[in-house]
Tab-separated table of C-alpha atoms in Angstrom:
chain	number	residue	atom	x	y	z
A	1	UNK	CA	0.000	0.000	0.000
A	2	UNK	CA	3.061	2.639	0.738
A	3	UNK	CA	4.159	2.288	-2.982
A	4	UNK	CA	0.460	3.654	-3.826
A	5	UNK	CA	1.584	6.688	-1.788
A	6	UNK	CA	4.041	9.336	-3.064
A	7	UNK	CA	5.145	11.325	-0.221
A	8	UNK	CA	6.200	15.256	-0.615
A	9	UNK	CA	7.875	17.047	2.239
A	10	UNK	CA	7.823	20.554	2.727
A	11	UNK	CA	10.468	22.775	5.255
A	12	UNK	CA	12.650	19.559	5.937
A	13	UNK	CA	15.163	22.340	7.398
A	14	UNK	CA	13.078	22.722	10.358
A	15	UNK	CA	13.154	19.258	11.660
A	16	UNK	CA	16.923	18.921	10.882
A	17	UNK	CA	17.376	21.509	12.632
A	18	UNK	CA	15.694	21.545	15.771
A	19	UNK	CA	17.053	17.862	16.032
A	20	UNK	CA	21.179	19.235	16.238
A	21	UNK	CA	20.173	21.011	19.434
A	22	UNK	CA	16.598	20.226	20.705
A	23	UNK	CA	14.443	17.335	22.265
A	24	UNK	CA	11.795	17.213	19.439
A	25	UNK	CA	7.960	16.355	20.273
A	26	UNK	CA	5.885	16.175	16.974
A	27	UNK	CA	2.750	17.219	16.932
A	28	UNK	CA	0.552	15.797	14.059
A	29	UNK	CA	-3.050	16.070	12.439
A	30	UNK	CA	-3.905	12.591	11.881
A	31	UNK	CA	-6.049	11.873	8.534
A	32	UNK	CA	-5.735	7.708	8.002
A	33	UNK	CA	-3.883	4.704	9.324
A	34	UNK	CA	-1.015	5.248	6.396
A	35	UNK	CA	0.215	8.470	8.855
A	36	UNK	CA	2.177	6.730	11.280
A	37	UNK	CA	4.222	4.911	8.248
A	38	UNK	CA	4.320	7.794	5.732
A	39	UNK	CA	5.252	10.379	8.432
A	40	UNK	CA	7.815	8.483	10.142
A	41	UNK	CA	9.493	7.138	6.825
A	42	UNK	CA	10.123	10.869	5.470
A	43	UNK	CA	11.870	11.604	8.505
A	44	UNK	CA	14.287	8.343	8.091
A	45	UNK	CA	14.551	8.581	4.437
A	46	UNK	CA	15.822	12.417	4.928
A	47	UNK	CA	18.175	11.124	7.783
A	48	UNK	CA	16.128	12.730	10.955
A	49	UNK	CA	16.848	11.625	14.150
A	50	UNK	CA	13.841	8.620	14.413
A	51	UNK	CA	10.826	9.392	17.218
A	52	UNK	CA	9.177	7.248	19.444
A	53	UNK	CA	5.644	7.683	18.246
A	54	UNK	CA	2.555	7.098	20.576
A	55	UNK	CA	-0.023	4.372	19.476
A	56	UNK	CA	-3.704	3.618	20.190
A	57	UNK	CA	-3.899	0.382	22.284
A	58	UNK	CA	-6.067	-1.131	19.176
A	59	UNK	CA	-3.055	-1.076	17.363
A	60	UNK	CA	-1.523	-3.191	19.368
A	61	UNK	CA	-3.028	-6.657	18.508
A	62	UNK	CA	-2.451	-9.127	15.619
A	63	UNK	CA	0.760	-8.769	13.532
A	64	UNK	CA	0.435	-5.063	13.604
A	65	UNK	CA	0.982	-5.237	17.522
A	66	UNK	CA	4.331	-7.809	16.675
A	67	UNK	CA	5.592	-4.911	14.934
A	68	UNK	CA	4.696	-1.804	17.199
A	69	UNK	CA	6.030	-4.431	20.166
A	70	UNK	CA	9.530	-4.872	18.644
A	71	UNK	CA	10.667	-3.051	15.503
A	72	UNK	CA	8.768	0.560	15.960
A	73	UNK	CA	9.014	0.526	20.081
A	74	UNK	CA	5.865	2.655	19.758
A	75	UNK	CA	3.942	3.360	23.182
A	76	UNK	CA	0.276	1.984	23.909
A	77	UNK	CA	-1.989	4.469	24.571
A	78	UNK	CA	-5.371	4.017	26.071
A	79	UNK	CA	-6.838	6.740	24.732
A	80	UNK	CA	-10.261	7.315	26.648
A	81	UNK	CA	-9.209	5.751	30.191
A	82	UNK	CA	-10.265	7.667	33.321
A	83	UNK	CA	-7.973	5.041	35.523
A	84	UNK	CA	-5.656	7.494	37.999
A	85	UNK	CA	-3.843	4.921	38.727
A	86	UNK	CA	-3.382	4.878	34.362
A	87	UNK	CA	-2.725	8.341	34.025
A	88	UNK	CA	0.018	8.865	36.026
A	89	UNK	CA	1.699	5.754	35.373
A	90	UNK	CA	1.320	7.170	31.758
A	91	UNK	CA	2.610	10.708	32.972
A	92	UNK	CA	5.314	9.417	33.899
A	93	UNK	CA	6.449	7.231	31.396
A	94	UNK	CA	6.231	9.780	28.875
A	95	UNK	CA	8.372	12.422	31.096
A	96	UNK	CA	11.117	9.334	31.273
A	97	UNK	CA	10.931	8.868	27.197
A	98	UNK	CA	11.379	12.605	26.713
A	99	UNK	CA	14.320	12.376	28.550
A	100	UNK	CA	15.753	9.876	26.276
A	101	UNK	CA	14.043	10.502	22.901
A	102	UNK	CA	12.207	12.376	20.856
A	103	UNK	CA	8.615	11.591	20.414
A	104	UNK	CA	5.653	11.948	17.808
A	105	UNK	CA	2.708	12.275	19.287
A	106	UNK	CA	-1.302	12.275	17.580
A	107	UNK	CA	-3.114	15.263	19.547
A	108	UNK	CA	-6.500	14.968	18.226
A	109	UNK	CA	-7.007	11.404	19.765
A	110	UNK	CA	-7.813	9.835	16.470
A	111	UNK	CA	-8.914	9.700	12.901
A	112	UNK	CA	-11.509	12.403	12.160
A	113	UNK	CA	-14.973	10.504	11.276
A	114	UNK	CA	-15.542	13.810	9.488
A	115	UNK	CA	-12.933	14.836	7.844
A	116	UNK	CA	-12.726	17.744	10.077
A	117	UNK	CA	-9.547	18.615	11.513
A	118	UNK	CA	-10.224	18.309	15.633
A	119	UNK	CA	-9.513	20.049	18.464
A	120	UNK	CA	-6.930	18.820	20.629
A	121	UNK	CA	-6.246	16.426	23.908
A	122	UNK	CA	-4.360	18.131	26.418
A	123	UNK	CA	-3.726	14.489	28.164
A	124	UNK	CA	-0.232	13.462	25.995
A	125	UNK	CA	0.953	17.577	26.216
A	126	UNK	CA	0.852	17.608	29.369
A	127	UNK	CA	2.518	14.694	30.371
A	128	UNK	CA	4.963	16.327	27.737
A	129	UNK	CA	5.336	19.497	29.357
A	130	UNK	CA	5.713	17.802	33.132
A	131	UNK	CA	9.147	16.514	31.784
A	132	UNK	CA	10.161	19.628	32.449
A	133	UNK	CA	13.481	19.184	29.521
A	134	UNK	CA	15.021	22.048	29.037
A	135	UNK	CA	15.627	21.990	25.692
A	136	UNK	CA	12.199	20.816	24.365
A	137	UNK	CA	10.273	21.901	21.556
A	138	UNK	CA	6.735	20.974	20.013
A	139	UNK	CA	7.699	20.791	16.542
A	140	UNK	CA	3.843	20.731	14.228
A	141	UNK	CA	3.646	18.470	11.417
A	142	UNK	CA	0.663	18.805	9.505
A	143	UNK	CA	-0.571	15.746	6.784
A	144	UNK	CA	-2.684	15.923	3.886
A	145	UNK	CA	-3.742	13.335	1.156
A	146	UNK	CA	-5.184	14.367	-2.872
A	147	UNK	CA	-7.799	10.840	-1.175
A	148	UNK	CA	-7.536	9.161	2.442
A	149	UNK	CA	-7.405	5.069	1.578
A	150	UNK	CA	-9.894	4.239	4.047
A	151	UNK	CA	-11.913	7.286	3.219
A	152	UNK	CA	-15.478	4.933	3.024
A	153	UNK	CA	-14.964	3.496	5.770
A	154	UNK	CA	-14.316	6.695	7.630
A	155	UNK	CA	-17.084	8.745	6.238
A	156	UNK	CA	-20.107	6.064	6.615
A	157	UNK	CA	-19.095	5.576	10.020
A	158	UNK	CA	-19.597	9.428	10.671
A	159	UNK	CA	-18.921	8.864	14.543
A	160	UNK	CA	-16.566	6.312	16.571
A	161	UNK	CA	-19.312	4.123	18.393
A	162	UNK	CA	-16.332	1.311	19.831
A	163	UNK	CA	-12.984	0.383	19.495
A	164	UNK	CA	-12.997	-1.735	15.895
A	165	UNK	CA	-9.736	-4.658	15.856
A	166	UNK	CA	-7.009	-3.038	13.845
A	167	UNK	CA	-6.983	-5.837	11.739
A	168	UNK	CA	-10.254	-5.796	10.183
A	169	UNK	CA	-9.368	-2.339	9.524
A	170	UNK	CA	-6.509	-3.346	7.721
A	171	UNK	CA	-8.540	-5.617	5.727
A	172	UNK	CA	-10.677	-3.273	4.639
A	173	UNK	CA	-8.060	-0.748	4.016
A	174	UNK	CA	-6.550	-3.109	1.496
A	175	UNK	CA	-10.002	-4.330	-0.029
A	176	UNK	CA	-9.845	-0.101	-1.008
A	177	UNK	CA	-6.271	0.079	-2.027
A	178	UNK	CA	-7.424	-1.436	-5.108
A	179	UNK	CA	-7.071	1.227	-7.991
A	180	UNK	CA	-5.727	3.542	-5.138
A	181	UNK	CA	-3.073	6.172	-5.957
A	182	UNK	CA	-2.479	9.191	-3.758
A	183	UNK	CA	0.441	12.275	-2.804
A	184	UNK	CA	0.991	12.909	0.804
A	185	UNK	CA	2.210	16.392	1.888
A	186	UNK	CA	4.040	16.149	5.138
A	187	UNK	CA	4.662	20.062	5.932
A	188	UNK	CA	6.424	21.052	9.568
A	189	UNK	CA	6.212	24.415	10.887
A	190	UNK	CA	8.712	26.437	13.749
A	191	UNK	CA	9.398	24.926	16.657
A	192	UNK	CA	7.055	25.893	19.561
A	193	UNK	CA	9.218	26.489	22.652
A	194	UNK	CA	8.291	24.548	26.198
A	195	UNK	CA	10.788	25.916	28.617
A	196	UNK	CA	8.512	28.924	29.289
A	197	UNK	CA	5.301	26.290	29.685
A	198	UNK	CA	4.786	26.205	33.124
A	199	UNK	CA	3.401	22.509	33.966
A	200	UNK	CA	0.896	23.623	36.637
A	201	UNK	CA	-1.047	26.343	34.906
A	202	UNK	CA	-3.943	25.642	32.861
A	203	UNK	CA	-3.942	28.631	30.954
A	204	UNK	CA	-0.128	28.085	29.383
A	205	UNK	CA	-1.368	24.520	28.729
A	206	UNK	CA	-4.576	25.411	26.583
A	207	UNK	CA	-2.156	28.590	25.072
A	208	UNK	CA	0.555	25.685	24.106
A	209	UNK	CA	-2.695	23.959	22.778
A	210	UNK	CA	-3.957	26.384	20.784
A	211	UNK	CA	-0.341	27.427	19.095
A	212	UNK	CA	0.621	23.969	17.989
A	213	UNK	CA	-3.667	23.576	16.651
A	214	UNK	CA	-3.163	26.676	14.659
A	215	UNK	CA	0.114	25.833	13.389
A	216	UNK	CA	-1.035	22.315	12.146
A	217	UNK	CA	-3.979	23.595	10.522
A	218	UNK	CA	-1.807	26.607	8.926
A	219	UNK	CA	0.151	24.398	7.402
A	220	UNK	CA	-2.208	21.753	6.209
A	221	UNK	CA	-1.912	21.507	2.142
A	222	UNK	CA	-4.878	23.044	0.129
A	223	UNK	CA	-5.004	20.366	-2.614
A	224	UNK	CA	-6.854	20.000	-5.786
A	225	UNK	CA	-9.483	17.214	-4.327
A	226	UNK	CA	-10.512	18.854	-0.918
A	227	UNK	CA	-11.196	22.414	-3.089
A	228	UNK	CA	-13.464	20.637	-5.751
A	229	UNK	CA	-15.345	18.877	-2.329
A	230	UNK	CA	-15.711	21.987	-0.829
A	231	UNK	CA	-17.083	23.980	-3.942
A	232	UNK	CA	-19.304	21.259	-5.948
A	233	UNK	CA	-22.518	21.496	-5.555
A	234	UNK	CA	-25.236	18.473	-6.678
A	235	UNK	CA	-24.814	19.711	-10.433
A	236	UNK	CA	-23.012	22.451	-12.080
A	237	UNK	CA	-21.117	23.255	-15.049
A	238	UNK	CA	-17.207	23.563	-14.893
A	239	UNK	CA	-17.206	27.225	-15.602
A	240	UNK	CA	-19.147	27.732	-12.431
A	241	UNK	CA	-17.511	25.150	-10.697
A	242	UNK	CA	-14.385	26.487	-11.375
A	243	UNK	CA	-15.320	30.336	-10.365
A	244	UNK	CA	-16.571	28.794	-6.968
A	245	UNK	CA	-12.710	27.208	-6.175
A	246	UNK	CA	-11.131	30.954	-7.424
A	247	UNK	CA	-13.113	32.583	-4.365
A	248	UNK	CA	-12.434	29.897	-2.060
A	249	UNK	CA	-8.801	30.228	-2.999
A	250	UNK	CA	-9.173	34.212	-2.876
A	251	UNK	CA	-10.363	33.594	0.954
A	252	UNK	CA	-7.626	30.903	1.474
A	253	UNK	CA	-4.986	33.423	0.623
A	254	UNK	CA	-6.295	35.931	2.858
A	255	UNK	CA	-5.159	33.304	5.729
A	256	UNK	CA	-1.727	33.199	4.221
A	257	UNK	CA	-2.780	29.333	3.327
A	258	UNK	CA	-0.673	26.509	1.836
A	259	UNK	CA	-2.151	26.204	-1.383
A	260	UNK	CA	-1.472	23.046	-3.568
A	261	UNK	CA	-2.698	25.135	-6.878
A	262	UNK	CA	-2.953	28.635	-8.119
A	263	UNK	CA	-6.468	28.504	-9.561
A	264	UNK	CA	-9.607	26.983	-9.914
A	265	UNK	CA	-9.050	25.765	-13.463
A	266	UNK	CA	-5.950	24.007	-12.174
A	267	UNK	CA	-7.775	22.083	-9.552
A	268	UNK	CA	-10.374	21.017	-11.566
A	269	UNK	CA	-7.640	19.595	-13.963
A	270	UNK	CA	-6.440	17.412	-11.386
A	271	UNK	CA	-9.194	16.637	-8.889
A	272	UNK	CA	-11.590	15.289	-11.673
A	273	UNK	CA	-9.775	12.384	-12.296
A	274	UNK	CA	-9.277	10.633	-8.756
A	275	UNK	CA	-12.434	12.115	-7.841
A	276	UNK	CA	-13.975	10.390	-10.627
A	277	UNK	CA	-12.316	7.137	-9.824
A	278	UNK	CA	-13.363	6.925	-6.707
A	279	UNK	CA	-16.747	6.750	-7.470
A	280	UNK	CA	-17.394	10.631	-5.424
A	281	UNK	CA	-18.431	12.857	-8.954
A	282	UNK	CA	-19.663	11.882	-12.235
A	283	UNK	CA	-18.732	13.983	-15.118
A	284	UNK	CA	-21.328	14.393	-18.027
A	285	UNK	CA	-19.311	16.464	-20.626
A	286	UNK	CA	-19.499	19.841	-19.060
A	287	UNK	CA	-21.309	19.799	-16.437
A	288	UNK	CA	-20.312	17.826	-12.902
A	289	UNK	CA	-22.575	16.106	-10.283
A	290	UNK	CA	-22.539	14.730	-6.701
A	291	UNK	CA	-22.624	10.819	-6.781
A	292	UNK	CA	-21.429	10.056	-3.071
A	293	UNK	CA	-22.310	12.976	-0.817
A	294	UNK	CA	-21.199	11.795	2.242
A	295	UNK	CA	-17.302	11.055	0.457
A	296	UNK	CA	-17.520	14.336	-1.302
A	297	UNK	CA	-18.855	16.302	2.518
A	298	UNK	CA	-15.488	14.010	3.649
A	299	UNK	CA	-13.014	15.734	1.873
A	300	UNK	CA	-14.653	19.068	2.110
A	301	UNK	CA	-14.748	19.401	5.796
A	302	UNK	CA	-10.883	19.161	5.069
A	303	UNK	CA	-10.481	23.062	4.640
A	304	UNK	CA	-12.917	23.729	7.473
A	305	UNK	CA	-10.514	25.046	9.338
A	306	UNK	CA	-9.363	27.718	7.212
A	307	UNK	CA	-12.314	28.859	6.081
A	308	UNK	CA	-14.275	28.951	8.679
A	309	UNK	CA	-12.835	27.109	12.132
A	310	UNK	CA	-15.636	25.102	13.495
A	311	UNK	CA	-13.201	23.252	15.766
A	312	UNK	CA	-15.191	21.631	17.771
A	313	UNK	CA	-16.683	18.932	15.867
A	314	UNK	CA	-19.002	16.242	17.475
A	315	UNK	CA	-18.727	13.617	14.412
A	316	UNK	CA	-15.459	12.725	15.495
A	317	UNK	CA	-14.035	9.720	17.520
């Protein structure tokens, strides 16, 4: 499935950087399963210092949970646990692995279910931030795919209702890899400093939240797929179509956003095709229609955030 994927990353220099003279925590969106390999894979092909990275326990079974056990070293997290006893076991360890290595860490908890780009936990920060390293830094990484591979799956769901096994996920995942081709954009932003955090105040922790959210979603890449979502309506002819993705990137740039293409001819050009493929829009000659709604609302929501933050999404997991 990574061969279906090309990846494309943007400010390298940061991460090299901050790795000669920092303790790095990453800080990532997280869009589909293929983020933990994709992300962690441009760092080692580009010679970065590797992270720990932080896992959902449901990972954790199976073959998958063979390889997260002993080749990535990743941590188990129990994501929704209310256990005391849990959390500051968990605290802890995480302080200790700071002190050691550098770490890569999903904020929002999960996959969206919406395609939204979520809030974030405060649980894993601050854990972070009670290390107390001196030379720490929250370093955002933000991911973005032209089509998520287990993009059905994750918009007919709409919400999380349990904890599925991993590996019928991966089954299905696969069962949808057929025909699948996609770019992923792994962008990082500046270094977000945590020796001024102070570990026992609420306010610097949601301020350190807030930063490394609106740094993520900065950076996130405006492609070609998530700008025809956003602008198609059930029918309309390209011209139209097209005029509706210039003002949406006229309001993107007003943001300062990180567009993937310069116009709305341009993303038509190349969102028609894998949009068309995967069975979202139907093309008859000129004019374009809505065949999955709930695929197309998917990769719409993607660009929520910078057009109008809703943030606080309930049809997530």
């Amino acid at each position: 499935m990574l061969r279906k994927v090309s990846r494309h990353p943007e400010r390298l220099e940061i991460p090299k950087a901050a790795t000669r003279t920092n303790r790095v925590i990453y800080a990532s969106n997280h869009r589909s399963h293929m983020d933990y390999l994709v992300e962690l894979l441009v760092l080692d092909e580009n010679g970065i210092r590797p992270p720990v990275i932080a896992a959902g326990i449901n990972l954790f079974n199976g073959a998958m949970g063979l390889l997260n056990r002993h080749v990535t070293g990743a941590i188990p997290i129990r994501r929704n646990s209310r256990d005391p006893a849990y959390l500051a076991t968990l605290r802890g360890y995480v302080a200790e692995i700071v002190h050691r290595r550098d770490l890569f860490l999903y904020l929002e908890g999960g996959r969206s279910y919406s395609g939204e780009f979520k809030s974030l936990k405060t649980g894993l920060l601050q854990a972070v931030v009670h290390a107390r390293h001196p030379d720490a830094v929250i370093v955002p990484v933000t991911i973005a795919y032209d089509l998520v591979l287990e993009d059905q799956t994750l918009a007919r769901q709409g919400v999380k209702r349990r904890q599925r096994p991993f590996s019928a996920e991966v089954a299905e995942m696969v069962r949808y890899a057929v025909g699948y081709e996609s770019r992923a954009f792994v962008t990082f932003s500046q270094p977000l400093p945590l020796a001024t955090v102070d570990p026992e105040s609420r306010r610097d922790l949601v301020m350190l939240m807030r930063r490394t959210r609106d740094a993520i979603g900065k950076a996130y890449k405006v492609l070609p797929t998530a700008l025809l979502a956003a602008a198609l309506r059930p029918s309309m002819p390209r011209r139209a179509l097209e005029d509706r993705i210039d003002a949406l990137l006229d309001t993107l740039r007003l943001v300062d956003a990180n567009l993937g293409v310069e116009s709305g001819r341009d993303a038509v050009d190349q969102a028609t095709g894998p949009l068309v493929s995967r069975g979202i829009i139907v093309v008859e000659g000129d004019r374009y229609r809505v065949r999955d709604r709930l695929l197309l609302r998917y990769y719409g929501r993607a660009l929520s955030h910078l057009l109008h933050d809703r943030g606080r999404s309930k049809r997530t997991h």
